[in-house]
CSV table of C-alpha atoms in Angstrom, one decimal:
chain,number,residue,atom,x,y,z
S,279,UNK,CA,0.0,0.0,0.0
S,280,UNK,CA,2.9,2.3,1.1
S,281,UNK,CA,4.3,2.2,-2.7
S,282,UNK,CA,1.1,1.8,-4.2
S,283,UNK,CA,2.2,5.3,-5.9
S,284,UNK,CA,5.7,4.5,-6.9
S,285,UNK,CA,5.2,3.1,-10.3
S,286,UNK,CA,4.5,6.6,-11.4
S,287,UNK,CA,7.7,7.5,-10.2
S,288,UNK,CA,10.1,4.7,-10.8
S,289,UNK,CA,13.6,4.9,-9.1
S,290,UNK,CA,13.3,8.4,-8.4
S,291,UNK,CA,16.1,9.0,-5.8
S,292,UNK,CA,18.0,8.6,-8.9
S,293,UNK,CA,16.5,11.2,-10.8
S,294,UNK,CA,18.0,15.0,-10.8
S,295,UNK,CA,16.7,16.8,-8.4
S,296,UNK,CA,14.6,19.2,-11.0
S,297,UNK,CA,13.0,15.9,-12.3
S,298,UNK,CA,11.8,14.7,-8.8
S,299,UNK,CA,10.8,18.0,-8.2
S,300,UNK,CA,8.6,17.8,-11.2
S,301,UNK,CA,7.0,14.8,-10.5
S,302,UNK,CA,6.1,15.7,-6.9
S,303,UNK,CA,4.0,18.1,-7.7
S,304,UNK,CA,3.0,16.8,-10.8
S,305,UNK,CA,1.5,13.9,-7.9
S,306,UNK,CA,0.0,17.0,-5.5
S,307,UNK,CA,-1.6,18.4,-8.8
S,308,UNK,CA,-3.2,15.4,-9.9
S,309,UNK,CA,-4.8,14.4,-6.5
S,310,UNK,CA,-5.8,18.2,-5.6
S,311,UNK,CA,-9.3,18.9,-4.9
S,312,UNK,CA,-11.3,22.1,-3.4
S,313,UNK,CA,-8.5,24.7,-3.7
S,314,UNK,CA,-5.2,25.5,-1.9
S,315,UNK,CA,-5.6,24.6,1.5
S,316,UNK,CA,-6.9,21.0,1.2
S,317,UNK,CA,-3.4,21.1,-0.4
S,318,UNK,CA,-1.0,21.8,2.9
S,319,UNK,CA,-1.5,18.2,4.1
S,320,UNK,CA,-1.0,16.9,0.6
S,321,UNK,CA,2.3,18.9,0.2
S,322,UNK,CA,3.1,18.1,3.9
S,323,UNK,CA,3.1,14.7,3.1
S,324,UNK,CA,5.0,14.5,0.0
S,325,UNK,CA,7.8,17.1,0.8
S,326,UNK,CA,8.2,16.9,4.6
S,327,UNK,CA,7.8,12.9,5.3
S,328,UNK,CA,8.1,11.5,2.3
S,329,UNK,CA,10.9,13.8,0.8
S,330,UNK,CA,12.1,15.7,3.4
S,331,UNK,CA,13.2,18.9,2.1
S,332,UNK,CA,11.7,21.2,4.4
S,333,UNK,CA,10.4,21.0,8.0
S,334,UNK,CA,6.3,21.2,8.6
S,335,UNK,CA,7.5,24.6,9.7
S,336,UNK,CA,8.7,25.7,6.9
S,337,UNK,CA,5.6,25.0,4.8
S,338,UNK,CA,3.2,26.9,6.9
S,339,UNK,CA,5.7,29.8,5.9
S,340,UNK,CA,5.5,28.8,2.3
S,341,UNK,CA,2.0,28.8,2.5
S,342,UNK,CA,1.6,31.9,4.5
S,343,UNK,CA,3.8,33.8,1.8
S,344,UNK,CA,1.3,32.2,-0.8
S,345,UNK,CA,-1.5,33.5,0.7
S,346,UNK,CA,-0.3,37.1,0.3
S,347,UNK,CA,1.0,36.8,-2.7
S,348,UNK,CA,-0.9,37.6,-5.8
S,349,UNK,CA,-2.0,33.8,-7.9
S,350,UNK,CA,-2.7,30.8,-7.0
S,351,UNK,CA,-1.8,29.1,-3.5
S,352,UNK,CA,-0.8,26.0,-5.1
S,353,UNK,CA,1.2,27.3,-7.9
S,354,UNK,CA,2.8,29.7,-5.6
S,355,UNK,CA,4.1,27.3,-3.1
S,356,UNK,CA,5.6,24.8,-6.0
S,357,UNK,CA,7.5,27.8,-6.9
S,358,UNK,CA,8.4,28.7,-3.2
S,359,UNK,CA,9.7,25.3,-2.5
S,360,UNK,CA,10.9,24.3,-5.9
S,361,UNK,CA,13.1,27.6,-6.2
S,362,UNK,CA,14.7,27.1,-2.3
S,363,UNK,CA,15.7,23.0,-3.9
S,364,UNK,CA,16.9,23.7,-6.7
S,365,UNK,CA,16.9,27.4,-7.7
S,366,UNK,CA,15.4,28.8,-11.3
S,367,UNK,CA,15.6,25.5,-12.3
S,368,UNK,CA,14.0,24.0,-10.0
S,369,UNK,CA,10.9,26.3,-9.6
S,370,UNK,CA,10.4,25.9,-12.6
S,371,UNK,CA,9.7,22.2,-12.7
S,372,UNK,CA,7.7,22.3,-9.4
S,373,UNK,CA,6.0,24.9,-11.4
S,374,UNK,CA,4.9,23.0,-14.4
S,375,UNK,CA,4.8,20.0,-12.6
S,376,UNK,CA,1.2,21.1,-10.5
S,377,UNK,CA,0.3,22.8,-13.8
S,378,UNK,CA,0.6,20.0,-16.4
S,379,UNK,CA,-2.0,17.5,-14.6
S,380,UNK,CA,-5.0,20.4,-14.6
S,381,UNK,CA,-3.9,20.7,-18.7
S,382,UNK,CA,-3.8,16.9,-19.4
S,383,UNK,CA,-7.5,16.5,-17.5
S,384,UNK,CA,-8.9,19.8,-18.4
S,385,UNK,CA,-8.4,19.4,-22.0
S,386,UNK,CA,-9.4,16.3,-22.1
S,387,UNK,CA,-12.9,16.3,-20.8
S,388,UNK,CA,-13.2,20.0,-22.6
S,389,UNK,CA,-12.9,17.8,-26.0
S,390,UNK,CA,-14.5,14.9,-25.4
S,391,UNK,CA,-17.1,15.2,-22.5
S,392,UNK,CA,-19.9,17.0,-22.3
S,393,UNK,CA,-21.5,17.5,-18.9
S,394,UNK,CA,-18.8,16.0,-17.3
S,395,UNK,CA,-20.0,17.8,-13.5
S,396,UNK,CA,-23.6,16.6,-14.4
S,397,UNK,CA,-22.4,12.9,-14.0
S,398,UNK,CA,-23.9,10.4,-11.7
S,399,UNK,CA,-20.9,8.8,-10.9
S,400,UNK,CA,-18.6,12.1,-10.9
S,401,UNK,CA,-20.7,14.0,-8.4
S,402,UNK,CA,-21.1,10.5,-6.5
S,403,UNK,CA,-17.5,10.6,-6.3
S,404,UNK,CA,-16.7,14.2,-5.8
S,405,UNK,CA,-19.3,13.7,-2.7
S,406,UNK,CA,-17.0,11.1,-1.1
S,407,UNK,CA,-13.8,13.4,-2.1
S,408,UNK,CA,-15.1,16.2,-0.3
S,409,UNK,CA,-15.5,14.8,3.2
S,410,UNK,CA,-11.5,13.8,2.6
S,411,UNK,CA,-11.0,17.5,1.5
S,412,UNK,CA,-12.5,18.2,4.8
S,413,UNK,CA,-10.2,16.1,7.3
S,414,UNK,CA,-7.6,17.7,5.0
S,415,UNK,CA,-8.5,21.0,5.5
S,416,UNK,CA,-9.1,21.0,9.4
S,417,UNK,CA,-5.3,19.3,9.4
S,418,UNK,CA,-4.4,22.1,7.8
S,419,UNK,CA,-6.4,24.4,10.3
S,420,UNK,CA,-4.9,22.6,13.5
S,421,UNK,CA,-1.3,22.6,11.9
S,422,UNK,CA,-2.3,26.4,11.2
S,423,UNK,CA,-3.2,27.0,15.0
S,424,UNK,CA,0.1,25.4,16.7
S,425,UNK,CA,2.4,27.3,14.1
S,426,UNK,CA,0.8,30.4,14.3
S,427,UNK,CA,-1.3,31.5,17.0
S,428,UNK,CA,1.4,32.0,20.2
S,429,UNK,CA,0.7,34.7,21.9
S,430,UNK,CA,-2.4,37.1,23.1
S,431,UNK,CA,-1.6,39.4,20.2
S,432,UNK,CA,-1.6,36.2,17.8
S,433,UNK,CA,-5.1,35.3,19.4
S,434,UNK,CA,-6.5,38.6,18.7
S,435,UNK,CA,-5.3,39.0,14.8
S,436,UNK,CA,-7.0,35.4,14.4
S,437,UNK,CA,-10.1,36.2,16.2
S,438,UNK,CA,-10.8,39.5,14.2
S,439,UNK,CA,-9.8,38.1,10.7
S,440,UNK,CA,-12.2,35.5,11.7
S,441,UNK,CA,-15.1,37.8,12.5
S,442,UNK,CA,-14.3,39.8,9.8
S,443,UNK,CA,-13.9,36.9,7.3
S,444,UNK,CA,-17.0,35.3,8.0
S,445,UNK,CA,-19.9,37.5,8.9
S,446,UNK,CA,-18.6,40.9,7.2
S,447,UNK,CA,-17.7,38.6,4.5
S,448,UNK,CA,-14.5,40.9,3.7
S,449,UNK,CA,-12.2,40.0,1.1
S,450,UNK,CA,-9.0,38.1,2.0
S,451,UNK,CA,-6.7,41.1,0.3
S,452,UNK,CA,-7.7,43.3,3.4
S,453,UNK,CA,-7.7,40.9,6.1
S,454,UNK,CA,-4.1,40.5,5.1
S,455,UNK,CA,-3.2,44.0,5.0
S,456,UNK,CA,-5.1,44.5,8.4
S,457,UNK,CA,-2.9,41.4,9.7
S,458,UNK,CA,0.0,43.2,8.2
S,459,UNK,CA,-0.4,47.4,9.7
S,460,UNK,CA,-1.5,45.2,12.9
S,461,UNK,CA,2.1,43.2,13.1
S,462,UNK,CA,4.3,46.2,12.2
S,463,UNK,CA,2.5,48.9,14.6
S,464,UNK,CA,2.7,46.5,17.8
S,465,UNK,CA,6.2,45.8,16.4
S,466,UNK,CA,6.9,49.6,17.0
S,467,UNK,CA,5.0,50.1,19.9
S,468,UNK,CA,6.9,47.2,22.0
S,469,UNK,CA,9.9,48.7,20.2
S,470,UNK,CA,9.0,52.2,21.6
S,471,UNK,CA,7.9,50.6,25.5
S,472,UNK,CA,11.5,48.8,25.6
S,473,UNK,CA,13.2,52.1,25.1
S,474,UNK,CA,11.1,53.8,27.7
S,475,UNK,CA,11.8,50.7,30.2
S,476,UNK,CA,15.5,50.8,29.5
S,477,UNK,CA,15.4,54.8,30.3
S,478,UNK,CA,13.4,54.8,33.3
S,479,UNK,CA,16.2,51.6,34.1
S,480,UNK,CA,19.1,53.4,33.8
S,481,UNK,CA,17.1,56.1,35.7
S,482,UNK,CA,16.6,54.7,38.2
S,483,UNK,CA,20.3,53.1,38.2
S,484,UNK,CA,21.5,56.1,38.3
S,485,UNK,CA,19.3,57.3,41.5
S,486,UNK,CA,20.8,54.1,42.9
S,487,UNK,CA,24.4,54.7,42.6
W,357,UNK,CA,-0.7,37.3,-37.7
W,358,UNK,CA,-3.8,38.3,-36.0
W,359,UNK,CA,-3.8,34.5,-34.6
W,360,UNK,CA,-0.9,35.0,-33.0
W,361,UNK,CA,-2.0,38.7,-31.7
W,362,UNK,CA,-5.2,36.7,-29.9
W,363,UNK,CA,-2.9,34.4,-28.2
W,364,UNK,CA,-0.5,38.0,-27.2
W,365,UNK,CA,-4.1,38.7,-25.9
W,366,UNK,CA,-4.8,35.9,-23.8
W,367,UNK,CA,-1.6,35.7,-22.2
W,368,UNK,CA,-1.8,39.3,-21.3
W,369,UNK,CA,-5.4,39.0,-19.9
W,370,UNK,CA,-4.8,36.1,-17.8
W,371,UNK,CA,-1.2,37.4,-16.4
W,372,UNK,CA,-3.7,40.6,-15.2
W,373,UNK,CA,-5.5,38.0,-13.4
W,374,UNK,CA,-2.8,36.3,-11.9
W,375,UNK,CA,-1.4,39.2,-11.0
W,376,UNK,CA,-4.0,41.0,-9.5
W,377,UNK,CA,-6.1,38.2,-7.9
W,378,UNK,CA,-4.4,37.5,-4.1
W,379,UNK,CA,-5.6,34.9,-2.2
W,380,UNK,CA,-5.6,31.9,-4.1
W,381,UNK,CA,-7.7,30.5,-7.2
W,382,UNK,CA,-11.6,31.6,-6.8
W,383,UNK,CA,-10.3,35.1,-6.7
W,384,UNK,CA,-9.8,35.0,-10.7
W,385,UNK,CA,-13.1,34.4,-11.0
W,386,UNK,CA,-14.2,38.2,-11.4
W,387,UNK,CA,-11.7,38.5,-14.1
W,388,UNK,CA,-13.5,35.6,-15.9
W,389,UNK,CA,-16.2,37.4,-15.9
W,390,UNK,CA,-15.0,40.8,-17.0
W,391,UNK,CA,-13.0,38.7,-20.3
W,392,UNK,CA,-16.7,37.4,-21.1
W,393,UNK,CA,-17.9,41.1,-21.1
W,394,UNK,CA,-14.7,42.1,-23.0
W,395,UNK,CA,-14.3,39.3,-25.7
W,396,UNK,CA,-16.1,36.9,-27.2
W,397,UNK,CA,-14.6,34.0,-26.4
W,398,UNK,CA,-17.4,32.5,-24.4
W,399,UNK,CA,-20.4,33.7,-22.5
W,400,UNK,CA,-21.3,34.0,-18.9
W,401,UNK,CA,-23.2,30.8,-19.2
W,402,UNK,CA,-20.5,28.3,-20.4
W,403,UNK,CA,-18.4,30.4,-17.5
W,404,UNK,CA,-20.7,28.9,-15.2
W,405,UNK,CA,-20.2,25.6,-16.4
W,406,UNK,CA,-16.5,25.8,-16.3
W,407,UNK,CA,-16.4,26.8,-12.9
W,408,UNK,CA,-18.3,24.0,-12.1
W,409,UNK,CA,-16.1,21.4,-14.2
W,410,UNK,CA,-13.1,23.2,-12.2
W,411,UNK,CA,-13.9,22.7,-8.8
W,412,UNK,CA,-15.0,19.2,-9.5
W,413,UNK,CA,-11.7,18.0,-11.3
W,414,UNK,CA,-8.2,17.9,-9.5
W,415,UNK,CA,-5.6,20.6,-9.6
W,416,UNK,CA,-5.8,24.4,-8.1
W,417,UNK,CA,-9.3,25.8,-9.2
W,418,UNK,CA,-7.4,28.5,-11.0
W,419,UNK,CA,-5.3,26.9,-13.0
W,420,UNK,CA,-8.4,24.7,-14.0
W,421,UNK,CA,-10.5,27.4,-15.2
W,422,UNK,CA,-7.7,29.1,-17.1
W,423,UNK,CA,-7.1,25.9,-19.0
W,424,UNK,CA,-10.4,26.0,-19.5
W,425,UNK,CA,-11.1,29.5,-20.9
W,426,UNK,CA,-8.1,28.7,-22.9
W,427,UNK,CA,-8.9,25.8,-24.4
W,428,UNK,CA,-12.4,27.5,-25.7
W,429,UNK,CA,-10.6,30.7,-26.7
W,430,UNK,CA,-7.9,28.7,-28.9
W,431,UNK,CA,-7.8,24.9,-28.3
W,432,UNK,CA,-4.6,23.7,-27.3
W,433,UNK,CA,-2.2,26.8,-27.7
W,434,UNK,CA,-4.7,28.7,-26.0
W,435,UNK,CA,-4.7,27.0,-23.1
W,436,UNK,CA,-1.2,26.8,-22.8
W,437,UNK,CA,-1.1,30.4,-23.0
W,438,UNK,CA,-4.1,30.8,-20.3
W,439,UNK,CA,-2.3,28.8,-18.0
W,440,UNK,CA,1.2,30.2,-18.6
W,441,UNK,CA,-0.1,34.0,-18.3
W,442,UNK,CA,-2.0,33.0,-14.7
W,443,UNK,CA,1.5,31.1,-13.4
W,444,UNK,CA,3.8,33.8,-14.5
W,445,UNK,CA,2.8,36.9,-12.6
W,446,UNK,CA,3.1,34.5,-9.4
W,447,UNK,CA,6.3,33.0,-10.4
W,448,UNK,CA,8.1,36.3,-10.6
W,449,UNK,CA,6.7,37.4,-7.6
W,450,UNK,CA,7.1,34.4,-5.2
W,451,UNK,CA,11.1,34.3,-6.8
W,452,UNK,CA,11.4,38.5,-5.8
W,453,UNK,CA,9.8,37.8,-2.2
W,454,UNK,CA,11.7,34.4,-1.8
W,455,UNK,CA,15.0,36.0,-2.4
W,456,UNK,CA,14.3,39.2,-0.2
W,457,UNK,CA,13.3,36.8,2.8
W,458,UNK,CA,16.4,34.8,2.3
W,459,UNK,CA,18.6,38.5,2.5
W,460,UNK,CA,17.0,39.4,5.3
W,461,UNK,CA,16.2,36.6,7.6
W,462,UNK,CA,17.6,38.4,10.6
W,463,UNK,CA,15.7,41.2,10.4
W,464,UNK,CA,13.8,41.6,13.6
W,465,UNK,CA,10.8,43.2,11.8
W,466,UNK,CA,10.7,40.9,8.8
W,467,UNK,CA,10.0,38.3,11.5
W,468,UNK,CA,7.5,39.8,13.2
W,469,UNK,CA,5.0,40.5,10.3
W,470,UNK,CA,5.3,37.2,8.9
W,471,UNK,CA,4.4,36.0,12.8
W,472,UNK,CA,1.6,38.6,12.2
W,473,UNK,CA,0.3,37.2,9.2
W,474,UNK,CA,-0.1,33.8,10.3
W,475,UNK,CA,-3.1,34.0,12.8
W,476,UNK,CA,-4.9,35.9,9.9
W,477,UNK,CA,-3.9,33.2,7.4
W,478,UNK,CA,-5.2,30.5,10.0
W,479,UNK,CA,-8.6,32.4,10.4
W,480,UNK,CA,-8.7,32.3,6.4
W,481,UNK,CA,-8.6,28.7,6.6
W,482,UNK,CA,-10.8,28.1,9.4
W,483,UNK,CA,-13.1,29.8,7.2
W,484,UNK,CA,-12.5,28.0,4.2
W,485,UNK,CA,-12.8,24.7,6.6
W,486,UNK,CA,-16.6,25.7,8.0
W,487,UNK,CA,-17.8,26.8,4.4
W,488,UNK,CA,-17.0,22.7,3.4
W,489,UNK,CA,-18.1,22.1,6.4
W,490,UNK,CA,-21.6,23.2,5.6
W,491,UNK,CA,-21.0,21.8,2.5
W,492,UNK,CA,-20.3,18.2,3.2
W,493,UNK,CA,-23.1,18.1,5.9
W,494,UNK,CA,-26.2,19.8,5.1
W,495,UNK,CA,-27.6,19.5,1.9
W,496,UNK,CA,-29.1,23.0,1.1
W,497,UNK,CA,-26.5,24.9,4.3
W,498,UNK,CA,-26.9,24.6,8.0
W,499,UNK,CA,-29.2,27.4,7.8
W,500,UNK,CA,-31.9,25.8,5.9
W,501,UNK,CA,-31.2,22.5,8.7
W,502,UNK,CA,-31.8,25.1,11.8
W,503,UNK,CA,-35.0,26.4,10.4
W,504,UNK,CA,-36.8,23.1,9.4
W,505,UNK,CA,-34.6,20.3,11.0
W,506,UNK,CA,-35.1,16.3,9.1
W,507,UNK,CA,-32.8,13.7,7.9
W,508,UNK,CA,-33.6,14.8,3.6
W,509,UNK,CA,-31.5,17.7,4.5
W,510,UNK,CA,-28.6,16.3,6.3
W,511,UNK,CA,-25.7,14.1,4.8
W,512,UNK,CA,-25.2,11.3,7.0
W,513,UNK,CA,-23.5,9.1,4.8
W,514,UNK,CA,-20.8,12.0,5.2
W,515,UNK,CA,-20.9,12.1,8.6
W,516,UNK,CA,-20.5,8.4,9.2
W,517,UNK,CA,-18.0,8.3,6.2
W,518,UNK,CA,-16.1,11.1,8.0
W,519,UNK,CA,-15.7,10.1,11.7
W,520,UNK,CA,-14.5,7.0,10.0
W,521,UNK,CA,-11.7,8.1,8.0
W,522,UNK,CA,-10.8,10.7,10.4
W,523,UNK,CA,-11.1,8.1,13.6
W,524,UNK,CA,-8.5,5.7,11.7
W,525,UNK,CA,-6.1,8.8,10.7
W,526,UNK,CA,-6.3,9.8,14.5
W,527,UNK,CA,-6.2,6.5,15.6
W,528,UNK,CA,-3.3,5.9,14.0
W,529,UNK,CA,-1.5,8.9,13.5
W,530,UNK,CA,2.0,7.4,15.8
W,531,UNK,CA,2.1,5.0,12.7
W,532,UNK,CA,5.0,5.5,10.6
W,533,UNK,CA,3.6,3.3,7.7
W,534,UNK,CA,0.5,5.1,7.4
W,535,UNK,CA,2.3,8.2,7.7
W,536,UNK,CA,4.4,7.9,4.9
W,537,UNK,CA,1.2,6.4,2.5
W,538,UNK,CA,0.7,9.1,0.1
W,539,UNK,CA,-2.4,11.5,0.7
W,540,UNK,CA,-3.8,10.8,-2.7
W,541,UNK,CA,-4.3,7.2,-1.4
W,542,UNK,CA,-7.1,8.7,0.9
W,543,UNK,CA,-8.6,11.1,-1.9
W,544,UNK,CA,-9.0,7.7,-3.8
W,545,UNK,CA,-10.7,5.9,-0.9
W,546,UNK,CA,-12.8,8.8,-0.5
W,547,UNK,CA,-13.9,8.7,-4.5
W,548,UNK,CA,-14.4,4.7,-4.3
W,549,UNK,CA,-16.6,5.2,-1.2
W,550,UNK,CA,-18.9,8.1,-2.3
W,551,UNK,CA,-19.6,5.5,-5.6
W,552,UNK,CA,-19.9,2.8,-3.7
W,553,UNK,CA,-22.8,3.8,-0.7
W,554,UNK,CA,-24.1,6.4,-3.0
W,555,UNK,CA,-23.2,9.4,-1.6
């Protein structure tokens, strides 16, 4: 079962690394389903325990990046990882890689199938899919919560982008840029309270003496 | 010539979209539409149908529908210029941010945004996690369940299909075996399942 996968990808430790970079993705394109985040335990699994190139870590950085950068997550964190492996080269196989299986299967049921989504059996399928997508997704979400929330002023940037997010409905763009002025302000403002404690320090060092 | 100048044309349209739509694929759909207003490569209606042929085939939803428009615009050198106009924005981009994280991983500020960012990133998913939610489990939203609570609106063969598959990942998430299986083993299971108990 482990290696059910690995006749896609025959003796692939010997490949260059551009090539198994390729491929990797080119296996987390083919099996994506219901968008980016359903992704992070799919990428997780491929490049942290199966490959191990980066630390679990490291991907929620990737994928934070992604988020906040224009495109699509996906793409964007093939390009993230592939350029820290292997430079230009390698992004761009990790890039084409979760690219190519959307052109093979798109083009394909764009020529030959006609209400493909209308299917019995495809919306059977997707139906069973989705609940998978789920437990994906709320890995993502729990992986998501130890990595990022660590603090009181973590807590509070979560719980308003969450209020925000789901009953203001407000676009991701400014959540981010809320998340963003919110980080660099407190940033200042602890910078500004250290300097103030260090003064009233050495103020009061110098009563003492 | 002109040929050529509508491929030019769809690469430039989709590299707006990549470049402008932030926060992951669903965001190009408003460019979609604006293109079917623009051009008359296909109407709001087959856009509709392509969106709906995205999200239910695998890959990033964006890089589906771009394929898509592509392939209707200009069969299969259009869609290799859809896609390669949404990717390259991105690519560029992620390269510029990649290296300028790299230069300045020490920097004290750098540091603290990205720490900033992430509880606002982990809302974005929690939200993206209740919106299947409610997809997976009630048939017309949890709304419509609340108001007029019976069994033709709720998916139990999710439910029971889900505490499942999540109880044996928990169950047996020490095991190194199961561990290394590849993901797209469960996404297969899943698929096999919803056929076979008619989900």
């Amino acid at each position: 079962m482990v290696d059910l996968f690995s006749y896609i990808c025959p003796n692939e430790v010997y490949m260059k690394k551009a090539w198994q970079l390729f491929w990797s993705f080119f296996r987390i394109g083919a099996f994506t389903f219901g968008g980016g985040y359903a992704m992070l335990t799919m990428i997780q699994n491929e490049i942290c325990e199966r490959k191990k190139w980066a630390t679990e870590d490291e991907i929620i950085d990737c994928f934070t990046i992604s988020q906040c950068t224009p495109g699509v997550i996906a793409v964007n964190t093939a390009t993230n990882i592939g350029f820290k492996q292997d430079g230009y080269k390698g992004a761009v196989a990790a890039t084409l890689g979760v690219i190519t299986p959307s052109l093979i299967i798109i083009i394909l049921i764009a020529s030959l199938l006609d209400n493909f989504s209308d299917n019995i059996y495809v919306t059977r399928a997707l139906n069973g899919i989705r609940v998978i997508v789920l437990i994906f997704i709320l890995d993502a979400v729990i992986k998501f919560w130890k990595s990022g929330i660590k603090n009181t002023a973590g807590f509070i940037v979560f719980a308003v982008s969450l209020v925000l997010s789901l009953f203001a409905k407000v676009s991701s763009v400014y959540i981010v840029i809320f998340a963003l002025i919110f980080s660099i302000v407190l940033y200042m403002f602890n910078k500004c309270k250290e300097k103030r404690t260090m003064n009233t320090k050495e103020d009061n060092d110098g009563k003492n003496s | 010539m002109e040929r050529i100048l509508e491929f030019v044309i769809i690469f430039f349209e989709f590299f707006k979209a990549g470049l402008f739509a932030v926060g992951g694929g669903l965001a190009t759909i408003p460019f979609l539409y604006e293109m079917a207003d623009k051009y008359d490569w296909f109407t709001k209606e087959e856009l509709l149908d392509m969106i709906a042929v995205s999200e239910s085939t695998p890959g990033p939803i964006g890089v589906n529908m771009a394929t898509f428009a592509g392939f209707r615009m200009g069969g299969i050198a259009g869609a290799l210029c859809a896609t390669l106009g949404l990717v390259a924005p991105a690519f560029i981009v992620i390269i510029i941010v990649v290296k300028f994280i790299e230069k300045n991983k020490d920097n004290p500020v750098l540091k603290k945004v990205m720490d900033g960012l992430k509880p606002a990133v982990t809302a974005l998913v929690l939200v993206t996690a209740l919106n299947i939610f409610n997809e997976v489990f009630f048939i017309k939203g949890a709304k419509n369940f609340l108001k007029n609570p019976s069994i033709d609106l709720f998916n139990y063969k999710s439910l029971i299909l889900f505490i499942v598959i999540f109880g044996i990942r928990y169950a047996f998430s020490k095991n190194k075996k199961l561990k290394k299986l590849h993901s797209s083993v469960w996404v297969l299971v899943g698929a096999v399942l919803g056929i076979v108990l008619k989900m």
